[in-house]
Amino acid sequence: MIRADSYFVLVVLMTQFGDSIQGRHERRLLDKLLDSYNVLERPVANESAALLVRFGITLQQIIDVDEKNQILTTNAWLNLEWVDYSLGWNSSDYGGVKDLRITPNRVWKPDILMYNSADEKFDGTFHTNVLVRNNGTCLYIPPGIFKSTCKIDITWFPFDDQKCDMKFGSWTYDGFQLDLQLKSEEGGDLSDFIPNGEWYLLGMPGKRNVLYYQCCPEPYVDITFQIQIRRRTLYYFFNLIVPCVLISSMALLGFTLPPDSGEKLTLGVTILLSLTVFLNLVAESMPTTSDAVPLIGVTILLSLTVFLNLVAETLPQVSDAIPLLGTYFNCIMFMVASSVVLTVLVLNYHHRTPENHKMSGFVQKLFLEYLPWVLRMGRPGKKITLKTISISHRMRELEIRERSSRSLLANILDLDDDLQRFRANVNNSTNTTCHQRQGITVSQSVDETAMCSIAQREMQHILRELRFITGRLRKKDEEAEVISDWKFAAMVVDRFCLFVFTFFTIIATITVLLSAPHIIVQ
């Protein structure tokens, strides 16, 4: 076995060998370079010349897109390269040393900052060593977590594209002192980018801008990288849009229920509440920007109140655009709320009676003739066509004229003439019987006369009862006919609403989906 003192000797020899080959030359070189180096001096040989700094960025990851606060959080590496004339040396004079790693506080470096930073410390980079080569080239690659302001446009949410700028420039040097140039014309380096689960990276082009401000005649140069991202819509499509379409489709089933079932209004209110609960559950998944004023919410107070109460905490505080999904949700909320209102109208029509409501001529023509003809509806034993509508109008006019010229009893059962003849025959027969018995004794004659009078009164009473019964029958028939008309009108409104809201739902869904710049990005 090798003893412990042998290990100690080996470590000492390796240390001495390394110091004689590398450490001694680096130390001597650092002493020479940094002995009279001033970190405040701009490293140019000619004071009137601008120091060229080549700038690039390597995007590693999109950490978060905060729509509510409009902040983009990214993980990126900056790449700055410049030439410091004071830091060059001949590598052969220093044991072949070609590069050095120097802490950033010992050498001059450009004060490049991100102008649109939203970080609490403003500069989110980690100050790493500066790589200095023997020709004076300095390479500084500080990594960092950058929080940049980003104008979020959710007009087409969840089919939206976002463009977020990262603007870099010198904080104190103008363009005559420090000239920034793009390191790559293609923009940012995306070779090591880690894909994001919510956003798809389209590109990161870069642009050099030269700006002149009113305060100063000098130009100011900045490099702006634009992160172009697209939201992955597969999650939102199956968790927001599809359930909303299914719920709105169930609202259409309410128009197919018969009003007598007692569940027509309950179904509509239940669907409205379920849609409200659904929106409440997915409120956290909604974009938290309020560049949006609901499109149809201003027309229906219920829709506006419900929707805005659900997403008020998650919407941003500006109003420049209308979110696509918000518009669709408001359309569906408007449709469901309107279906509940119209269901109440249908039930009101269905349960109307002649004692409380009288059907006007306009309502009668609209809901009993023209709309049924348009919707191809008919009543049992009656086929509604333009010809039957015209005939019914003429028959109604003739019936009104005939009723005005006939007695009440004739209008009911067409028995007025028969009853008059029957009454005359009864009176004649009674009188004849009474005259035939005039030859009988006086007492008997008195009794018979009283009996004849009683018979006449009974017959008249029977006639009055007959008139009352026929009147009640006529009234019941008329009431039944009016009730049947109101029920048929309710059925017509129900069928009309079914067609209109089905058409509205289909058109709204297709319009919203087709108006999106893209449908599904997995």
Tab-separated table of C-alpha atoms in Angstrom, residues 181-187 205-206:
chain	number	residue	atom	x	y	z
A	181	GLN	CA	-24.560	46.455	-33.784
A	182	LEU	CA	-26.540	43.238	-34.163
A	183	LYS	CA	-24.354	40.198	-33.761
A	184	SER	CA	-26.611	38.205	-36.105
A	185	GLU	CA	-28.921	39.543	-38.759
A	186	GLU	CA	-31.348	36.712	-37.994
A	187	GLY	CA	-32.024	38.148	-34.551
A	205	PRO	CA	-36.114	38.948	-35.103
A	206	GLY	CA	-33.838	41.807	-34.077
